[in-house]
mmCIF file of C-alpha atoms and ligand atoms in Angstrom:
data_model
loop_
_atom_site.group_PDB
_atom_site.id
_atom_site.type_symbol
_atom_site.label_atom_id
_atom_site.label_comp_id
_atom_site.label_asym_id
_atom_site.label_seq_id
_atom_site.Cartn_x
_atom_site.Cartn_y
_atom_site.Cartn_z
ATOM 1 C CA UNK A 1 -25.862 44.404 42.916
ATOM 2 C CA UNK A 2 -26.569 40.967 41.393
ATOM 3 C CA UNK A 3 -29.271 40.483 38.825
ATOM 4 C CA UNK A 4 -31.278 37.291 38.482
ATOM 5 C CA UNK A 5 -30.656 35.793 35.020
ATOM 6 C CA UNK A 6 -33.850 34.296 33.626
ATOM 7 C CA UNK A 7 -33.850 32.136 30.490
ATOM 8 C CA UNK A 8 -36.943 32.062 28.307
ATOM 9 C CA UNK A 9 -37.589 30.286 25.040
ATOM 10 C CA UNK A 10 -36.394 32.468 22.156
ATOM 11 C CA UNK A 11 -39.209 31.368 19.880
ATOM 12 C CA UNK A 12 -41.793 28.631 19.996
ATOM 13 C CA UNK A 13 -44.855 27.622 21.937
ATOM 14 C CA UNK A 14 -43.699 28.871 25.372
ATOM 15 C CA UNK A 15 -42.346 32.264 24.352
ATOM 16 C CA UNK A 16 -45.503 34.371 24.381
ATOM 17 C CA UNK A 17 -46.905 33.051 27.678
ATOM 18 C CA UNK A 18 -43.460 33.308 29.311
ATOM 19 C CA UNK A 19 -43.214 36.997 28.411
ATOM 20 C CA UNK A 20 -46.810 37.507 29.583
ATOM 21 C CA UNK A 21 -46.159 36.085 33.031
ATOM 22 C CA UNK A 22 -43.050 38.267 33.431
ATOM 23 C CA UNK A 23 -45.167 41.282 32.495
ATOM 24 C CA UNK A 24 -47.939 40.205 34.883
ATOM 25 C CA UNK A 25 -45.479 40.060 37.797
ATOM 26 C CA UNK A 26 -44.455 43.627 37.032
ATOM 27 C CA UNK A 27 -41.195 43.040 35.160
ATOM 28 C CA UNK A 28 -40.942 45.395 32.174
ATOM 29 C CA UNK A 29 -38.426 44.402 29.543
ATOM 30 C CA UNK A 30 -37.174 46.475 26.622
ATOM 31 C CA UNK A 31 -36.554 43.872 24.012
ATOM 32 C CA UNK A 32 -35.375 44.924 20.578
ATOM 33 C CA UNK A 33 -35.814 42.607 17.635
ATOM 34 C CA UNK A 34 -33.238 39.777 17.537
ATOM 35 C CA UNK A 35 -31.838 40.868 20.883
ATOM 36 C CA UNK A 36 -30.708 37.798 22.851
ATOM 37 C CA UNK A 37 -30.363 39.478 26.234
ATOM 38 C CA UNK A 38 -32.381 42.278 27.835
ATOM 39 C CA UNK A 39 -32.456 43.949 31.246
ATOM 40 C CA UNK A 40 -35.626 44.777 33.139
ATOM 41 C CA UNK A 41 -36.179 48.493 33.669
ATOM 42 C CA UNK A 42 -37.652 48.188 37.130
ATOM 43 C CA UNK A 43 -36.332 44.982 38.678
ATOM 44 C CA UNK A 44 -32.906 43.304 39.139
ATOM 45 C CA UNK A 45 -33.481 40.811 36.345
ATOM 46 C CA UNK A 46 -31.842 40.007 33.017
ATOM 47 C CA UNK A 47 -33.728 37.941 30.447
ATOM 48 C CA UNK A 48 -31.849 35.613 28.089
ATOM 49 C CA UNK A 49 -33.657 34.427 24.954
ATOM 50 C CA UNK A 50 -32.345 30.917 24.301
ATOM 51 C CA UNK A 51 -33.090 27.775 22.335
ATOM 52 C CA UNK A 52 -35.349 25.480 24.292
ATOM 53 C CA UNK A 53 -33.065 22.456 24.103
ATOM 54 C CA UNK A 54 -30.024 24.425 25.322
ATOM 55 C CA UNK A 55 -31.661 25.796 28.462
ATOM 56 C CA UNK A 56 -31.150 22.740 30.780
ATOM 57 C CA UNK A 57 -27.379 22.839 30.200
ATOM 58 C CA UNK A 58 -27.238 26.601 30.886
ATOM 59 C CA UNK A 59 -29.046 25.935 34.168
ATOM 60 C CA UNK A 60 -26.674 23.099 35.102
ATOM 61 C CA UNK A 61 -23.646 25.301 34.394
ATOM 62 C CA UNK A 62 -25.099 28.243 36.312
ATOM 63 C CA UNK A 63 -24.903 30.460 33.191
ATOM 64 C CA UNK A 64 -28.538 31.333 33.903
ATOM 65 C CA UNK A 65 -30.147 31.202 37.353
ATOM 66 C CA UNK A 66 -33.720 30.258 36.490
ATOM 67 C CA UNK A 67 -35.669 29.363 33.367
ATOM 68 C CA UNK A 68 -39.212 29.177 32.135
ATOM 69 C CA UNK A 69 -39.163 25.865 30.352
ATOM 70 C CA UNK A 70 -41.372 22.890 29.476
ATOM 71 C CA UNK A 71 -41.215 20.130 32.068
ATOM 72 C CA UNK A 72 -40.846 17.690 29.137
ATOM 73 C CA UNK A 73 -37.526 19.290 28.113
ATOM 74 C CA UNK A 74 -36.338 19.292 31.703
ATOM 75 C CA UNK A 75 -37.137 15.595 32.099
ATOM 76 C CA UNK A 76 -35.280 14.823 28.862
ATOM 77 C CA UNK A 77 -32.225 16.984 29.399
ATOM 78 C CA UNK A 78 -32.307 18.437 32.887
ATOM 79 C CA UNK A 79 -31.194 15.545 35.095
ATOM 80 C CA UNK A 80 -32.232 16.528 38.598
ATOM 81 C CA UNK A 81 -32.724 20.264 38.093
ATOM 82 C CA UNK A 82 -35.204 21.549 40.648
ATOM 83 C CA UNK A 83 -38.650 22.928 39.771
ATOM 84 C CA UNK A 84 -39.617 25.988 41.846
ATOM 85 C CA UNK A 85 -43.116 26.558 40.422
ATOM 86 C CA UNK A 86 -45.478 24.931 37.969
ATOM 87 C CA UNK A 87 -46.810 27.725 35.780
ATOM 88 C CA UNK A 88 -50.065 26.271 34.455
ATOM 89 C CA UNK A 89 -49.571 27.057 30.753
ATOM 90 C CA UNK A 90 -48.255 25.185 27.672
ATOM 91 C CA UNK A 91 -49.786 21.962 28.863
ATOM 92 C CA UNK A 92 -48.977 18.969 26.666
ATOM 93 C CA UNK A 93 -48.304 15.233 26.778
ATOM 94 C CA UNK A 94 -45.298 13.197 25.698
ATOM 95 C CA UNK A 95 -46.956 10.297 23.910
ATOM 96 C CA UNK A 96 -46.340 7.216 21.842
ATOM 97 C CA UNK A 97 -48.175 7.198 18.497
ATOM 98 C CA UNK A 98 -48.421 4.765 15.607
ATOM 99 C CA UNK A 99 -50.035 4.775 12.137
ATOM 100 C CA UNK A 100 -53.851 4.672 12.315
ATOM 101 C CA UNK A 101 -53.992 1.151 10.916
ATOM 102 C CA UNK A 102 -51.312 -0.292 13.226
ATOM 103 C CA UNK A 103 -52.368 -3.046 15.621
ATOM 104 C CA UNK A 104 -50.056 -1.700 18.349
ATOM 105 C CA UNK A 105 -51.986 -0.489 21.412
ATOM 106 C CA UNK A 106 -49.219 0.424 23.839
ATOM 107 C CA UNK A 107 -45.468 0.895 24.161
ATOM 108 C CA UNK A 108 -45.240 -2.822 24.929
ATOM 109 C CA UNK A 109 -46.431 -3.604 21.405
ATOM 110 C CA UNK A 110 -43.423 -1.686 20.029
ATOM 111 C CA UNK A 111 -40.956 -4.024 21.743
ATOM 112 C CA UNK A 112 -37.972 -4.561 19.411
ATOM 113 C CA UNK A 113 -39.561 -2.231 16.867
ATOM 114 C CA UNK A 114 -38.298 1.142 15.609
ATOM 115 C CA UNK A 115 -39.336 4.344 17.424
ATOM 116 C CA UNK A 116 -38.466 7.824 16.105
ATOM 117 C CA UNK A 117 -38.296 10.546 18.742
ATOM 118 C CA UNK A 118 -36.812 13.826 19.946
ATOM 119 C CA UNK A 119 -37.062 12.415 23.486
ATOM 120 C CA UNK A 120 -34.671 9.411 23.527
ATOM 121 C CA UNK A 121 -33.808 9.694 27.242
ATOM 122 C CA UNK A 122 -37.484 9.748 28.209
ATOM 123 C CA UNK A 123 -38.391 6.836 25.925
ATOM 124 C CA UNK A 124 -35.417 4.767 27.162
ATOM 125 C CA UNK A 125 -36.500 5.355 30.752
ATOM 126 C CA UNK A 126 -40.031 4.077 30.067
ATOM 127 C CA UNK A 127 -38.771 1.132 27.995
ATOM 128 C CA UNK A 128 -36.427 0.142 30.806
ATOM 129 C CA UNK A 129 -39.162 0.432 33.434
ATOM 130 C CA UNK A 130 -41.303 -1.966 31.411
ATOM 131 C CA UNK A 131 -38.393 -4.331 30.583
ATOM 132 C CA UNK A 132 -38.659 -3.543 26.855
ATOM 133 C CA UNK A 133 -36.151 -2.747 24.122
ATOM 134 C CA UNK A 134 -36.598 -0.791 20.922
ATOM 135 C CA UNK A 135 -34.421 0.764 18.234
ATOM 136 C CA UNK A 136 -34.520 4.493 18.822
ATOM 137 C CA UNK A 137 -34.018 6.956 15.975
ATOM 138 C CA UNK A 138 -33.298 10.420 17.291
ATOM 139 C CA UNK A 139 -34.867 13.149 15.152
ATOM 140 C CA UNK A 140 -34.900 16.824 16.132
ATOM 141 C CA UNK A 141 -38.123 17.915 14.426
ATOM 142 C CA UNK A 142 -41.024 16.746 12.237
ATOM 143 C CA UNK A 143 -40.949 13.403 14.025
ATOM 144 C CA UNK A 144 -44.509 12.639 12.889
ATOM 145 C CA UNK A 145 -43.317 12.049 9.341
ATOM 146 C CA UNK A 146 -41.075 9.098 10.317
ATOM 147 C CA UNK A 147 -43.642 6.257 10.025
ATOM 148 C CA UNK A 148 -44.875 7.592 6.659
ATOM 149 C CA UNK A 149 -41.402 7.480 5.122
ATOM 150 C CA UNK A 150 -40.693 4.021 6.464
ATOM 151 C CA UNK A 151 -38.203 5.148 9.101
ATOM 152 C CA UNK A 152 -40.081 3.930 12.162
ATOM 153 C CA UNK A 153 -42.979 1.792 13.382
ATOM 154 C CA UNK A 154 -43.982 4.383 15.965
ATOM 155 C CA UNK A 155 -43.004 7.746 17.360
ATOM 156 C CA UNK A 156 -42.710 9.495 20.683
ATOM 157 C CA UNK A 157 -43.306 13.237 20.635
ATOM 158 C CA UNK A 158 -45.240 15.973 22.335
ATOM 159 C CA UNK A 159 -48.973 16.132 21.722
ATOM 160 C CA UNK A 160 -50.940 19.256 22.470
ATOM 161 C CA UNK A 161 -54.087 19.653 20.368
ATOM 162 C CA UNK A 162 -53.397 16.337 18.598
ATOM 163 C CA UNK A 163 -53.732 17.961 15.174
ATOM 164 C CA UNK A 164 -50.184 17.096 14.022
ATOM 165 C CA UNK A 165 -50.830 13.410 14.760
ATOM 166 C CA UNK A 166 -54.175 13.548 12.964
ATOM 167 C CA UNK A 167 -52.765 15.302 9.888
ATOM 168 C CA UNK A 168 -50.047 12.669 9.597
ATOM 169 C CA UNK A 169 -52.394 9.688 9.897
ATOM 170 C CA UNK A 170 -51.186 8.711 13.389
ATOM 171 C CA UNK A 171 -53.016 7.753 16.602
ATOM 172 C CA UNK A 172 -51.884 8.175 20.198
ATOM 173 C CA UNK A 173 -51.575 4.826 21.992
ATOM 174 C CA UNK A 174 -49.847 5.683 25.274
ATOM 175 C CA UNK A 175 -49.184 8.841 27.270
ATOM 176 C CA UNK A 176 -45.721 8.610 28.851
ATOM 177 C CA UNK A 177 -46.000 11.853 30.793
ATOM 178 C CA UNK A 178 -47.898 15.103 31.142
ATOM 179 C CA UNK A 179 -46.058 18.393 31.032
ATOM 180 C CA UNK A 180 -46.535 22.129 31.503
ATOM 181 C CA UNK A 181 -44.307 25.195 31.693
ATOM 182 C CA UNK A 182 -42.312 25.384 34.928
ATOM 183 C CA UNK A 183 -39.901 27.735 36.634
ATOM 184 C CA UNK A 184 -36.693 25.693 36.924
ATOM 185 C CA UNK A 185 -33.777 26.699 39.146
ATOM 186 C CA UNK A 186 -30.032 26.288 38.643
ATOM 187 C CA UNK A 187 -28.245 24.354 41.399
ATOM 188 C CA UNK A 188 -25.671 27.201 41.458
ATOM 189 C CA UNK A 189 -27.392 30.260 42.956
ATOM 190 C CA UNK A 190 -25.902 32.784 45.376
ATOM 191 C CA UNK A 191 -27.869 34.197 48.329
ATOM 192 C CA UNK A 192 -28.483 37.571 46.712
ATOM 193 C CA UNK A 193 -30.049 35.906 43.673
ATOM 194 C CA UNK A 194 -32.013 33.504 45.884
ATOM 195 C CA UNK A 195 -33.617 36.532 47.540
ATOM 196 C CA UNK A 196 -34.653 37.979 44.139
ATOM 197 C CA UNK A 197 -36.059 34.562 43.189
ATOM 198 C CA UNK A 198 -38.155 34.489 46.366
ATOM 199 C CA UNK A 199 -39.757 37.834 45.442
ATOM 200 C CA UNK A 200 -40.453 36.557 41.932
ATOM 201 C CA UNK A 201 -41.983 33.320 43.234
ATOM 202 C CA UNK A 202 -44.266 35.259 45.574
ATOM 203 C CA UNK A 203 -45.458 37.417 42.665
ATOM 204 C CA UNK A 204 -45.930 34.413 40.370
ATOM 205 C CA UNK A 205 -48.039 32.661 43.013
ATOM 206 C CA UNK A 206 -50.256 35.765 43.291
ATOM 207 C CA UNK A 207 -50.728 35.893 39.520
ATOM 208 C CA UNK A 208 -51.443 32.150 39.249
ATOM 209 C CA UNK A 209 -53.986 32.253 42.093
ATOM 210 C CA UNK A 210 -55.662 35.202 40.344
ATOM 211 C CA UNK A 211 -55.785 33.300 37.057
ATOM 212 C CA UNK A 212 -57.412 30.323 38.796
ATOM 213 C CA UNK A 213 -60.127 32.441 40.424
ATOM 214 C CA UNK A 214 -63.063 34.711 39.539
ATOM 215 C CA UNK A 215 -64.566 37.589 41.468
ATOM 216 C CA UNK A 216 -68.328 37.217 41.699
ATOM 217 C CA UNK A 217 -70.966 39.844 42.604
ATOM 218 C CA UNK A 218 -74.681 39.179 42.882
ATOM 219 C CA UNK A 219 -77.880 40.566 44.343
ATOM 220 C CA UNK A 220 -80.329 38.674 46.540
ATOM 221 C CA UNK A 221 -83.312 39.298 48.789
ATOM 222 C CA UNK A 222 -82.174 39.426 52.429
ATOM 223 C CA UNK A 223 -84.034 36.237 53.364
ATOM 224 C CA UNK A 224 -81.978 34.298 50.738
ATOM 225 C CA UNK A 225 -78.564 35.648 51.785
ATOM 226 C CA UNK A 226 -77.669 32.799 54.162
ATOM 227 C CA UNK A 227 -78.669 30.086 51.627
ATOM 228 C CA UNK A 228 -76.491 31.794 49.024
ATOM 229 C CA UNK A 229 -73.512 32.167 51.362
ATOM 230 C CA UNK A 230 -73.742 28.422 52.032
ATOM 231 C CA UNK A 231 -73.080 27.580 48.368
ATOM 232 C CA UNK A 232 -70.187 30.060 47.980
ATOM 233 C CA UNK A 233 -66.855 28.318 48.544
ATOM 234 C CA UNK A 234 -64.899 31.626 48.693
ATOM 235 C CA UNK A 235 -61.635 32.650 50.366
ATOM 236 C CA UNK A 236 -63.095 33.641 53.726
ATOM 237 C CA UNK A 237 -66.569 34.827 54.549
ATOM 238 C CA UNK A 238 -68.130 36.789 51.642
ATOM 239 C CA UNK A 239 -68.828 40.528 51.761
ATOM 240 C CA UNK A 240 -72.524 41.386 52.192
ATOM 241 C CA UNK A 241 -73.575 44.997 51.516
ATOM 242 C CA UNK A 242 -77.080 46.514 51.701
ATOM 243 C CA UNK A 243 -78.563 47.676 48.391
ATOM 244 C CA UNK A 244 -80.401 51.022 48.071
ATOM 245 C CA UNK A 245 -83.530 48.941 47.467
ATOM 246 C CA UNK A 246 -85.012 47.964 50.844
ATOM 247 C CA UNK A 247 -84.802 44.224 51.685
ATOM 248 C CA UNK A 248 -82.023 43.428 49.178
ATOM 249 C CA UNK A 249 -78.277 42.832 49.544
ATOM 250 C CA UNK A 250 -75.256 42.589 47.293
ATOM 251 C CA UNK A 251 -72.916 39.642 47.933
ATOM 252 C CA UNK A 252 -69.262 39.620 46.763
ATOM 253 C CA UNK A 253 -66.946 36.611 46.812
ATOM 254 C CA UNK A 254 -64.136 34.769 45.035
ATOM 255 C CA UNK A 255 -64.667 31.373 43.446
ATOM 256 C CA UNK A 256 -62.385 28.894 41.710
ATOM 257 C CA UNK A 257 -62.527 28.855 37.905
ATOM 258 C CA UNK A 258 -62.922 25.055 37.977
ATOM 259 C CA UNK A 259 -66.140 25.012 39.985
ATOM 260 C CA UNK A 260 -67.456 28.174 38.374
ATOM 261 C CA UNK A 261 -70.444 26.860 36.367
ATOM 262 C CA UNK A 262 -71.614 24.518 39.140
ATOM 263 C CA UNK A 263 -71.579 27.404 41.605
ATOM 264 C CA UNK A 264 -73.453 29.716 39.201
ATOM 265 C CA UNK A 265 -76.184 27.095 38.713
ATOM 266 C CA UNK A 266 -76.522 26.627 42.478
ATOM 267 C CA UNK A 267 -76.658 30.410 43.070
ATOM 268 C CA UNK A 268 -79.460 30.879 40.530
ATOM 269 C CA UNK A 269 -81.405 28.076 42.138
ATOM 270 C CA UNK A 270 -81.069 29.758 45.545
ATOM 271 C CA UNK A 271 -82.490 33.055 44.219
ATOM 272 C CA UNK A 272 -79.425 35.072 43.186
ATOM 273 C CA UNK A 273 -80.002 37.778 40.559
ATOM 274 C CA UNK A 274 -77.803 40.106 38.495
ATOM 275 C CA UNK A 275 -74.759 37.861 38.786
ATOM 276 C CA UNK A 276 -71.529 39.546 37.595
ATOM 277 C CA UNK A 277 -68.287 37.602 37.152
ATOM 278 C CA UNK A 278 -64.960 39.435 36.792
ATOM 279 C CA UNK A 279 -61.386 38.285 36.162
ATOM 280 C CA UNK A 280 -58.860 38.702 38.969
ATOM 281 C CA UNK A 281 -55.482 40.121 38.048
ATOM 282 C CA UNK A 282 -53.580 39.199 41.200
ATOM 283 C CA UNK A 283 -54.472 37.580 44.498
ATOM 284 C CA UNK A 284 -52.255 38.207 47.520
ATOM 285 C CA UNK A 285 -53.246 36.041 50.459
HETATM 286 C C1 PRP B 1 -44.567 20.157 18.512
HETATM 287 C C2 PRP B 1 -44.387 18.666 18.375
HETATM 288 C C3 PRP B 1 -45.494 18.261 17.479
HETATM 289 C C4 PRP B 1 -46.549 19.319 17.670
HETATM 290 C C5 PRP B 1 -47.721 18.787 18.461
HETATM 291 O O1 PRP B 1 -43.887 20.847 17.550
HETATM 292 O O2 PRP B 1 -43.106 18.339 17.875
HETATM 293 O O3 PRP B 1 -45.072 18.247 16.142
HETATM 294 O O4 PRP B 1 -45.962 20.382 18.403
HETATM 295 O O5 PRP B 1 -48.705 19.774 18.673
HETATM 296 P P1 PRP B 1 -50.246 19.510 18.343
HETATM 297 O O6 PRP B 1 -50.636 18.263 19.063
HETATM 298 O O7 PRP B 1 -50.954 20.725 18.860
HETATM 299 O O8 PRP B 1 -50.369 19.374 16.861
HETATM 300 P P2 PRP B 1 -43.650 22.407 17.676
HETATM 301 O O9 PRP B 1 -44.564 23.116 16.739
HETATM 302 O O10 PRP B 1 -43.709 22.869 19.094
HETATM 303 O O11 PRP B 1 -42.190 22.584 17.152
HETATM 304 P P3 PRP B 1 -40.938 21.603 17.205
HETATM 305 O O12 PRP B 1 -41.042 20.789 15.966
HETATM 306 O O13 PRP B 1 -39.787 22.541 17.238
HETATM 307 O O14 PRP B 1 -41.051 20.766 18.450
#
């Protein structure tokens, strides 16, 4: 029987969250130290621990079937490799930055100037779109040092917290693109492996929906129940159960993490008491 070969980043910012999502979808992996390949104990999956920058080529060649990878790397090196799921973690930007005292305010201001970057394909694409030209210096790491050592007038690199830019006396002047971890799929995938991928995608969607939602329980006097239900934007109609105390009910529902505080404020205003909010592990709709 075929196994689905999944590439994950060997080390770096995506590694931990990639392993967590595999665990959350019920895939247990025995991974010894420095092991580059491991099989799941309970699922037809093999995990390959690879260097980030090599993963797009492995996908193109069909050496691995799917990969958890940053969209930024895929855009730079992946050509038209398909994205099956956006995974909601490792969010970052690919940005243009210049020294704090530079007068440049956008990529346009770096026309015919020197830009150091690990993302030459991406930068070229944006330069071309805007009818600009620049001298690109490809550097594989520590790009932020380039302006300080006189190698470049600006840089293009990933920005997450912004602390690397700050520490190196740089300021962000233009965001070229926003990125997050994605599940990318090789164009070469047989039917047996496609079926395993479908199961994995279904499980990932359940985990992601769970992560985006909260389970909420609260108590309210019976005459306030309808007002409270009206402010709950849950999945379907909420559950209403009688409390042992006469005239009171318990209301249970699911709310989105994004609207959480607004909903809590509205519930309090409508007379809700004893509000409990719990994380949701998985949500199967
Ligand atoms: C990346 C990137 C920046 C830094 C930005 O490096 O190259 O240097 O993160 O993150 P921040 O905005 O949170 O400071 P990373 O540590 O991922 O390693 P890399 O040099 O291998 O890309």
